[in-house]
């Protein structure tokens, strides 16, 4: 989303694929979900209509795996492990931010606080996130709602905060690093994408607050995209 003047992913897919679904606008060119333009990571697309509807079912019942690594402002308490707030997006008013309100759709974002860090006098939290639903801007909306917006997010932070973030982080620090799904035979497949170089460089600008935080941050800097079960929640103590 928020493509602006950038090349659309559907155009790229059509240039490298030969299956009919990539030309089918009625089925979203085969794409099962989207990523916001400031973000990065894996995207799943189907090659056949049969696979498309099967994967859509997996999305709707919550068995498709979508894991993210996210850097947020502030000290997120390690005890915070899920945000379940309705997310609403008013589509008819252009590219406005999503909001949390009663008329929104049920939304669930699971999270693990894996590191606390700082830059000068600012504190940050590195989170492993798994979404159960996929509302528009869900992670960014939920994190802003609980007072910990994602780093370098021009839509969900104050302009001054965004400009300050841009001094050391080029773009929104939100990366989908793992996708998992079942094929038509019921066999599980997954793909992983380590932390991109630009986000790794931003993470190196931060000082870990604890030895546990240092180890967690280094794991991602070393190019490992950890499975959800391997992400260890940070011990609950205040940053130094």
PDB file of C-alpha atoms in Angstrom:
ATOM      1  CA  UNK A   1       0.000   0.000   0.000  1.00  0.00           C
ATOM      2  CA  UNK A   2       0.971   3.692  -0.144  1.00  0.00           C
ATOM      3  CA  UNK A   3       2.755   2.949  -3.411  1.00  0.00           C
ATOM      4  CA  UNK A   4       3.019   6.578  -4.546  1.00  0.00           C
ATOM      5  CA  UNK A   5       5.184   6.823  -7.653  1.00  0.00           C
ATOM      6  CA  UNK A   6       6.981   3.525  -7.004  1.00  0.00           C
ATOM      7  CA  UNK A   7       6.623   0.585  -9.376  1.00  0.00           C
ATOM      8  CA  UNK A   8       3.725  -1.662  -8.376  1.00  0.00           C
ATOM      9  CA  UNK A   9       4.584  -5.191  -7.339  1.00  0.00           C
ATOM     10  CA  UNK A  10       1.868  -6.520  -9.661  1.00  0.00           C
ATOM     11  CA  UNK A  11       3.743  -5.020 -12.635  1.00  0.00           C
ATOM     12  CA  UNK A  12       6.942  -6.719 -11.565  1.00  0.00           C
ATOM     13  CA  UNK A  13       5.139 -10.041 -11.100  1.00  0.00           C
ATOM     14  CA  UNK A  14       3.675  -9.826 -14.598  1.00  0.00           C
ATOM     15  CA  UNK A  15       7.129  -9.200 -16.057  1.00  0.00           C
ATOM     16  CA  UNK A  16       8.617 -12.360 -14.557  1.00  0.00           C
ATOM     17  CA  UNK A  17       5.681 -14.805 -14.461  1.00  0.00           C
ATOM     18  CA  UNK A  18       3.756 -16.750 -17.091  1.00  0.00           C
ATOM     19  CA  UNK A  19       0.663 -17.820 -15.151  1.00  0.00           C
ATOM     20  CA  UNK A  20      -2.762 -16.371 -15.928  1.00  0.00           C
ATOM     21  CA  UNK A  21      -3.572 -15.380 -12.343  1.00  0.00           C
ATOM     22  CA  UNK A  22      -0.856 -12.696 -12.417  1.00  0.00           C
ATOM     23  CA  UNK A  23      -3.052 -10.805 -14.916  1.00  0.00           C
ATOM     24  CA  UNK A  24      -6.335 -11.295 -13.041  1.00  0.00           C
ATOM     25  CA  UNK A  25      -7.168  -8.006 -11.348  1.00  0.00           C
ATOM     26  CA  UNK A  26     -10.373  -9.515  -9.919  1.00  0.00           C
ATOM     27  CA  UNK A  27      -8.268 -11.886  -7.831  1.00  0.00           C
ATOM     28  CA  UNK A  28      -5.684  -9.306  -6.826  1.00  0.00           C
ATOM     29  CA  UNK A  29      -3.153 -10.674  -9.366  1.00  0.00           C
ATOM     30  CA  UNK A  30      -2.814 -13.690  -7.070  1.00  0.00           C
ATOM     31  CA  UNK A  31      -1.512 -11.756  -4.061  1.00  0.00           C
ATOM     32  CA  UNK A  32      -2.765 -13.005  -0.719  1.00  0.00           C
ATOM     33  CA  UNK A  33      -1.814  -9.930   1.313  1.00  0.00           C
ATOM     34  CA  UNK A  34       0.140  -6.690   1.097  1.00  0.00           C
ATOM     35  CA  UNK A  35       2.942  -4.727   2.706  1.00  0.00           C
ATOM     36  CA  UNK A  36       3.018  -1.011   3.376  1.00  0.00           C
ATOM     37  CA  UNK A  37       5.524   0.742   1.114  1.00  0.00           C
ATOM     38  CA  UNK A  38       7.797   1.927   3.982  1.00  0.00           C
ATOM     39  CA  UNK A  39       8.016  -1.677   5.225  1.00  0.00           C
ATOM     40  CA  UNK A  40       9.818  -4.721   3.807  1.00  0.00           C
ATOM     41  CA  UNK A  41       9.656  -8.488   3.735  1.00  0.00           C
ATOM     42  CA  UNK A  42       7.995 -11.499   2.214  1.00  0.00           C
ATOM     43  CA  UNK A  43       4.781 -11.525   0.171  1.00  0.00           C
ATOM     44  CA  UNK A  44       2.874 -14.618  -0.912  1.00  0.00           C
ATOM     45  CA  UNK A  45       1.242 -14.989  -4.319  1.00  0.00           C
ATOM     46  CA  UNK A  46      -0.693 -17.912  -5.772  1.00  0.00           C
ATOM     47  CA  UNK A  47      -0.135 -19.349  -9.255  1.00  0.00           C
ATOM     48  CA  UNK A  48      -3.592 -20.932  -9.674  1.00  0.00           C
ATOM     49  CA  UNK A  49      -7.121 -20.042  -8.650  1.00  0.00           C
ATOM     50  CA  UNK A  50      -7.373 -23.270  -6.654  1.00  0.00           C
ATOM     51  CA  UNK A  51      -4.296 -22.367  -4.620  1.00  0.00           C
ATOM     52  CA  UNK A  52      -5.519 -18.794  -4.254  1.00  0.00           C
ATOM     53  CA  UNK A  53      -8.788 -19.783  -2.583  1.00  0.00           C
ATOM     54  CA  UNK A  54      -7.102 -22.402  -0.422  1.00  0.00           C
ATOM     55  CA  UNK A  55      -4.583 -19.837   0.846  1.00  0.00           C
ATOM     56  CA  UNK A  56      -7.338 -17.265   1.391  1.00  0.00           C
ATOM     57  CA  UNK A  57      -9.032 -19.804   3.644  1.00  0.00           C
ATOM     58  CA  UNK A  58      -5.805 -20.288   5.601  1.00  0.00           C
ATOM     59  CA  UNK A  59      -5.617 -16.519   6.056  1.00  0.00           C
ATOM     60  CA  UNK A  60      -9.213 -16.237   7.216  1.00  0.00           C
ATOM     61  CA  UNK A  61      -8.948 -18.994   9.849  1.00  0.00           C
ATOM     62  CA  UNK A  62      -5.569 -17.815  11.095  1.00  0.00           C
ATOM     63  CA  UNK A  63      -3.298 -20.749  10.244  1.00  0.00           C
ATOM     64  CA  UNK A  64      -1.006 -18.895   7.857  1.00  0.00           C
ATOM     65  CA  UNK A  65       2.208 -17.839   9.632  1.00  0.00           C
ATOM     66  CA  UNK A  66       3.220 -14.178   9.322  1.00  0.00           C
ATOM     67  CA  UNK A  67       6.097 -13.122  11.579  1.00  0.00           C
ATOM     68  CA  UNK A  68       7.732  -9.699  11.825  1.00  0.00           C
ATOM     69  CA  UNK A  69      10.673  -8.000  13.496  1.00  0.00           C
ATOM     70  CA  UNK A  70       9.743  -4.473  14.592  1.00  0.00           C
ATOM     71  CA  UNK A  71      11.481  -1.627  16.416  1.00  0.00           C
ATOM     72  CA  UNK A  72       9.240   0.593  18.523  1.00  0.00           C
ATOM     73  CA  UNK A  73       9.583   3.705  20.600  1.00  0.00           C
ATOM     74  CA  UNK A  74       9.762   3.402  24.362  1.00  0.00           C
ATOM     75  CA  UNK A  75      10.126   0.622  26.881  1.00  0.00           C
ATOM     76  CA  UNK A  76       7.446  -1.949  26.026  1.00  0.00           C
ATOM     77  CA  UNK A  77       6.872  -4.089  29.143  1.00  0.00           C
ATOM     78  CA  UNK A  78       7.849  -7.739  28.506  1.00  0.00           C
ATOM     79  CA  UNK A  79       4.537  -8.697  30.110  1.00  0.00           C
ATOM     80  CA  UNK A  80       2.740  -7.166  27.098  1.00  0.00           C
ATOM     81  CA  UNK A  81       2.175 -10.156  24.836  1.00  0.00           C
ATOM     82  CA  UNK A  82      -0.892  -9.298  22.748  1.00  0.00           C
ATOM     83  CA  UNK A  83      -2.948  -6.377  21.499  1.00  0.00           C
ATOM     84  CA  UNK A  84      -6.571  -7.174  20.678  1.00  0.00           C
ATOM     85  CA  UNK A  85      -8.258  -3.983  19.550  1.00  0.00           C
ATOM     86  CA  UNK A  86     -10.607  -3.413  16.638  1.00  0.00           C
ATOM     87  CA  UNK A  87      -8.902  -1.680  13.689  1.00  0.00           C
ATOM     88  CA  UNK A  88     -10.896   0.584  11.401  1.00  0.00           C
ATOM     89  CA  UNK A  89      -9.883   2.096   8.062  1.00  0.00           C
ATOM     90  CA  UNK A  90     -12.061   4.595   6.218  1.00  0.00           C
ATOM     91  CA  UNK A  91     -11.329   3.579   2.622  1.00  0.00           C
ATOM     92  CA  UNK A  92     -13.344   6.340   0.995  1.00  0.00           C
ATOM     93  CA  UNK A  93     -11.129   9.120   2.308  1.00  0.00           C
ATOM     94  CA  UNK A  94      -7.898   8.103   0.587  1.00  0.00           C
ATOM     95  CA  UNK A  95      -4.769   7.028   2.397  1.00  0.00           C
ATOM     96  CA  UNK A  96      -5.681   8.050   5.936  1.00  0.00           C
ATOM     97  CA  UNK A  97      -4.291   6.245   8.986  1.00  0.00           C
ATOM     98  CA  UNK A  98      -6.248   3.345  10.431  1.00  0.00           C
ATOM     99  CA  UNK A  99      -7.678   3.823  13.910  1.00  0.00           C
ATOM    100  CA  UNK A 100      -8.764   1.763  16.889  1.00  0.00           C
ATOM    101  CA  UNK A 101     -12.498   2.117  17.481  1.00  0.00           C
ATOM    102  CA  UNK A 102     -15.628   0.059  18.149  1.00  0.00           C
ATOM    103  CA  UNK A 103     -16.723  -0.024  14.505  1.00  0.00           C
ATOM    104  CA  UNK A 104     -13.406  -1.531  13.421  1.00  0.00           C
ATOM    105  CA  UNK A 105     -12.779  -5.175  12.567  1.00  0.00           C
ATOM    106  CA  UNK A 106     -11.567  -7.633  15.248  1.00  0.00           C
ATOM    107  CA  UNK A 107      -7.771  -7.653  15.173  1.00  0.00           C
ATOM    108  CA  UNK A 108      -5.099  -9.525  17.121  1.00  0.00           C
ATOM    109  CA  UNK A 109      -1.364  -8.836  17.256  1.00  0.00           C
ATOM    110  CA  UNK A 110       0.838 -11.152  19.333  1.00  0.00           C
ATOM    111  CA  UNK A 111       4.204  -9.814  20.417  1.00  0.00           C
ATOM    112  CA  UNK A 112       7.366 -10.765  22.291  1.00  0.00           C
ATOM    113  CA  UNK A 113       9.678  -8.100  23.695  1.00  0.00           C
ATOM    114  CA  UNK A 114      13.123  -9.487  22.877  1.00  0.00           C
ATOM    115  CA  UNK A 115      15.362  -6.453  23.511  1.00  0.00           C
ATOM    116  CA  UNK A 116      15.441  -3.007  25.082  1.00  0.00           C
ATOM    117  CA  UNK A 117      17.894  -0.464  23.700  1.00  0.00           C
ATOM    118  CA  UNK A 118      18.589   3.237  23.616  1.00  0.00           C
ATOM    119  CA  UNK A 119      20.015   6.065  21.550  1.00  0.00           C
ATOM    120  CA  UNK A 120      21.161   9.052  23.548  1.00  0.00           C
ATOM    121  CA  UNK A 121      18.217   9.674  25.927  1.00  0.00           C
ATOM    122  CA  UNK A 122      15.588   7.770  23.927  1.00  0.00           C
ATOM    123  CA  UNK A 123      14.505   4.225  24.710  1.00  0.00           C
ATOM    124  CA  UNK A 124      13.381   1.616  22.168  1.00  0.00           C
ATOM    125  CA  UNK A 125      12.084  -1.950  22.120  1.00  0.00           C
ATOM    126  CA  UNK A 126      12.814  -4.679  19.592  1.00  0.00           C
ATOM    127  CA  UNK A 127       9.776  -6.904  19.119  1.00  0.00           C
ATOM    128  CA  UNK A 128       9.006 -10.213  17.491  1.00  0.00           C
ATOM    129  CA  UNK A 129       5.430  -9.969  16.222  1.00  0.00           C
ATOM    130  CA  UNK A 130       2.980 -12.521  14.855  1.00  0.00           C
ATOM    131  CA  UNK A 131      -0.370 -11.375  13.500  1.00  0.00           C
ATOM    132  CA  UNK A 132      -3.529 -13.446  13.640  1.00  0.00           C
ATOM    133  CA  UNK A 133      -5.469 -11.019  11.450  1.00  0.00           C
ATOM    134  CA  UNK A 134      -4.246  -8.752   8.667  1.00  0.00           C
ATOM    135  CA  UNK A 135      -6.016  -5.405   8.861  1.00  0.00           C
ATOM    136  CA  UNK A 136      -4.665  -2.397   7.023  1.00  0.00           C
ATOM    137  CA  UNK A 137      -1.684  -0.981   8.991  1.00  0.00           C
ATOM    138  CA  UNK A 138      -2.603  -3.339  11.842  1.00  0.00           C
ATOM    139  CA  UNK A 139       0.804  -3.533  13.550  1.00  0.00           C
ATOM    140  CA  UNK A 140       1.474   0.187  13.192  1.00  0.00           C
ATOM    141  CA  UNK A 141      -2.015   1.037  14.451  1.00  0.00           C
ATOM    142  CA  UNK A 142      -1.852  -1.316  17.428  1.00  0.00           C
ATOM    143  CA  UNK A 143       1.620  -0.188  18.502  1.00  0.00           C
ATOM    144  CA  UNK A 144       0.670   3.492  18.239  1.00  0.00           C
ATOM    145  CA  UNK A 145      -2.491   2.759  20.213  1.00  0.00           C
ATOM    146  CA  UNK A 146      -0.556   1.360  23.189  1.00  0.00           C
ATOM    147  CA  UNK A 147       1.855   4.310  23.099  1.00  0.00           C
ATOM    148  CA  UNK A 148       4.800   2.636  21.356  1.00  0.00           C
ATOM    149  CA  UNK A 149       4.700   3.589  17.654  1.00  0.00           C
ATOM    150  CA  UNK A 150       7.083   1.945  15.216  1.00  0.00           C
ATOM    151  CA  UNK A 151      10.323   3.755  14.439  1.00  0.00           C
ATOM    152  CA  UNK A 152      10.393   6.100  11.432  1.00  0.00           C
ATOM    153  CA  UNK A 153       6.657   6.004  10.821  1.00  0.00           C
ATOM    154  CA  UNK A 154       5.484   9.235   9.239  1.00  0.00           C
ATOM    155  CA  UNK A 155       1.830   8.263   9.460  1.00  0.00           C
ATOM    156  CA  UNK A 156       1.510   7.226  13.120  1.00  0.00           C
ATOM    157  CA  UNK A 157       4.010   9.496  14.893  1.00  0.00           C
ATOM    158  CA  UNK A 158       4.363  13.233  15.312  1.00  0.00           C
ATOM    159  CA  UNK A 159       6.243  15.027  12.551  1.00  0.00           C
ATOM    160  CA  UNK A 160       9.079  15.961  14.925  1.00  0.00           C
ATOM    161  CA  UNK A 161       9.503  12.338  16.032  1.00  0.00           C
ATOM    162  CA  UNK A 162       9.520  11.143  12.442  1.00  0.00           C
ATOM    163  CA  UNK A 163      12.176  13.662  11.420  1.00  0.00           C
ATOM    164  CA  UNK A 164      14.326  12.734  14.405  1.00  0.00           C
ATOM    165  CA  UNK A 165      14.039   9.025  13.534  1.00  0.00           C
ATOM    166  CA  UNK A 166      15.116   9.708   9.952  1.00  0.00           C
ATOM    167  CA  UNK A 167      18.490  10.929  11.187  1.00  0.00           C
ATOM    168  CA  UNK A 168      19.508   7.335  11.894  1.00  0.00           C
ATOM    169  CA  UNK A 169      16.818   5.068  10.361  1.00  0.00           C
ATOM    170  CA  UNK A 170      15.983   5.458   6.658  1.00  0.00           C
ATOM    171  CA  UNK A 171      12.480   3.998   6.748  1.00  0.00           C
ATOM    172  CA  UNK A 172       9.811   2.339   8.842  1.00  0.00           C
ATOM    173  CA  UNK A 173      11.451  -0.376  10.939  1.00  0.00           C
ATOM    174  CA  UNK A 174       8.944  -3.156  10.206  1.00  0.00           C
ATOM    175  CA  UNK A 175      10.065  -6.289   8.373  1.00  0.00           C
ATOM    176  CA  UNK A 176       8.089  -9.471   7.621  1.00  0.00           C
ATOM    177  CA  UNK A 177      10.770 -12.111   7.995  1.00  0.00           C
ATOM    178  CA  UNK A 178       8.790 -15.365   7.907  1.00  0.00           C
ATOM    179  CA  UNK A 179       5.816 -16.744   5.956  1.00  0.00           C
ATOM    180  CA  UNK A 180       4.396 -20.228   6.447  1.00  0.00           C
ATOM    181  CA  UNK A 181       1.511 -21.982   4.703  1.00  0.00           C
ATOM    182  CA  UNK A 182       0.097 -25.368   3.681  1.00  0.00           C
ATOM    183  CA  UNK A 183       0.086 -26.477   0.056  1.00  0.00           C
ATOM    184  CA  UNK A 184      -2.844 -28.304  -1.547  1.00  0.00           C
ATOM    185  CA  UNK A 185      -1.454 -31.623  -0.261  1.00  0.00           C
ATOM    186  CA  UNK A 186      -1.371 -30.340   3.308  1.00  0.00           C
ATOM    187  CA  UNK A 187       2.425 -30.053   3.419  1.00  0.00           C
ATOM    188  CA  UNK A 188       3.766 -27.087   5.376  1.00  0.00           C
ATOM    189  CA  UNK A 189       6.163 -24.689   3.619  1.00  0.00           C
ATOM    190  CA  UNK A 190       7.891 -21.589   4.890  1.00  0.00           C
ATOM    191  CA  UNK A 191      10.159 -18.845   3.613  1.00  0.00           C
ATOM    192  CA  UNK A 192      12.458 -16.583   5.634  1.00  0.00           C
ATOM    193  CA  UNK A 193      14.083 -13.219   4.919  1.00  0.00           C
ATOM    194  CA  UNK A 194      16.776 -11.936   7.306  1.00  0.00           C
ATOM    195  CA  UNK A 195      16.897  -8.330   8.450  1.00  0.00           C
ATOM    196  CA  UNK A 196      17.689  -6.078   5.434  1.00  0.00           C
ATOM    197  CA  UNK A 197      20.962  -4.158   5.397  1.00  0.00           C
ATOM    198  CA  UNK A 198      19.362  -0.727   5.929  1.00  0.00           C
ATOM    199  CA  UNK A 199      17.465  -1.855   9.026  1.00  0.00           C
ATOM    200  CA  UNK A 200      20.520  -3.702  10.334  1.00  0.00           C
ATOM    201  CA  UNK A 201      22.491  -0.470  10.022  1.00  0.00           C
ATOM    202  CA  UNK A 202      19.798   1.368  11.999  1.00  0.00           C
ATOM    203  CA  UNK A 203      19.859  -1.308  14.712  1.00  0.00           C
ATOM    204  CA  UNK A 204      23.630  -0.862  15.034  1.00  0.00           C
ATOM    205  CA  UNK A 205      22.989   2.772  15.984  1.00  0.00           C
ATOM    206  CA  UNK A 206      21.393   1.618  19.241  1.00  0.00           C
ATOM    207  CA  UNK A 207      22.983   0.570  22.518  1.00  0.00           C
ATOM    208  CA  UNK A 208      21.485  -2.525  24.175  1.00  0.00           C
ATOM    209  CA  UNK A 209      20.199  -1.900  27.696  1.00  0.00           C
ATOM    210  CA  UNK A 210      20.971  -5.371  29.059  1.00  0.00           C
ATOM    211  CA  UNK A 211      23.209  -8.302  28.219  1.00  0.00           C
ATOM    212  CA  UNK A 212      20.116 -10.263  27.168  1.00  0.00           C
ATOM    213  CA  UNK A 213      19.165  -7.433  24.827  1.00  0.00           C
ATOM    214  CA  UNK A 214      22.663  -7.366  23.356  1.00  0.00           C
ATOM    215  CA  UNK A 215      22.518 -11.098  22.580  1.00  0.00           C
ATOM    216  CA  UNK A 216      19.070 -10.813  20.973  1.00  0.00           C
ATOM    217  CA  UNK A 217      20.067  -7.840  18.824  1.00  0.00           C
ATOM    218  CA  UNK A 218      23.271  -9.553  17.712  1.00  0.00           C
ATOM    219  CA  UNK A 219      21.336 -12.627  16.604  1.00  0.00           C
ATOM    220  CA  UNK A 220      19.383 -10.522  14.111  1.00  0.00           C
ATOM    221  CA  UNK A 221      22.463  -8.572  13.064  1.00  0.00           C
ATOM    222  CA  UNK A 222      24.187 -11.891  12.315  1.00  0.00           C
ATOM    223  CA  UNK A 223      21.531 -12.643   9.701  1.00  0.00           C
ATOM    224  CA  UNK A 224      19.329 -15.064  11.636  1.00  0.00           C
ATOM    225  CA  UNK A 225      15.545 -14.836  11.202  1.00  0.00           C
ATOM    226  CA  UNK A 226      14.354 -16.632  14.309  1.00  0.00           C
ATOM    227  CA  UNK A 227      11.271 -18.807  14.449  1.00  0.00           C
ATOM    228  CA  UNK A 228       8.550 -17.514  16.747  1.00  0.00           C
ATOM    229  CA  UNK A 229       9.145 -20.296  19.283  1.00  0.00           C
ATOM    230  CA  UNK A 230      12.863 -19.453  19.393  1.00  0.00           C
ATOM    231  CA  UNK A 231      12.283 -15.787  20.268  1.00  0.00           C
ATOM    232  CA  UNK A 232      12.886 -15.427  24.010  1.00  0.00           C
ATOM    233  CA  UNK A 233      10.968 -12.779  25.944  1.00  0.00           C
ATOM    234  CA  UNK A 234      13.239 -10.308  27.696  1.00  0.00           C
ATOM    235  CA  UNK A 235      13.509 -10.545  31.470  1.00  0.00           C
ATOM    236  CA  UNK A 236      11.278  -7.858  32.973  1.00  0.00           C
ATOM    237  CA  UNK A 237      13.576  -5.185  34.341  1.00  0.00           C
ATOM    238  CA  UNK A 238      14.083  -1.499  33.698  1.00  0.00           C
ATOM    239  CA  UNK A 239      16.736  -0.390  31.184  1.00  0.00           C
ATOM    240  CA  UNK A 240      20.036   0.748  32.748  1.00  0.00           C
TER     241      UNK A 240
END
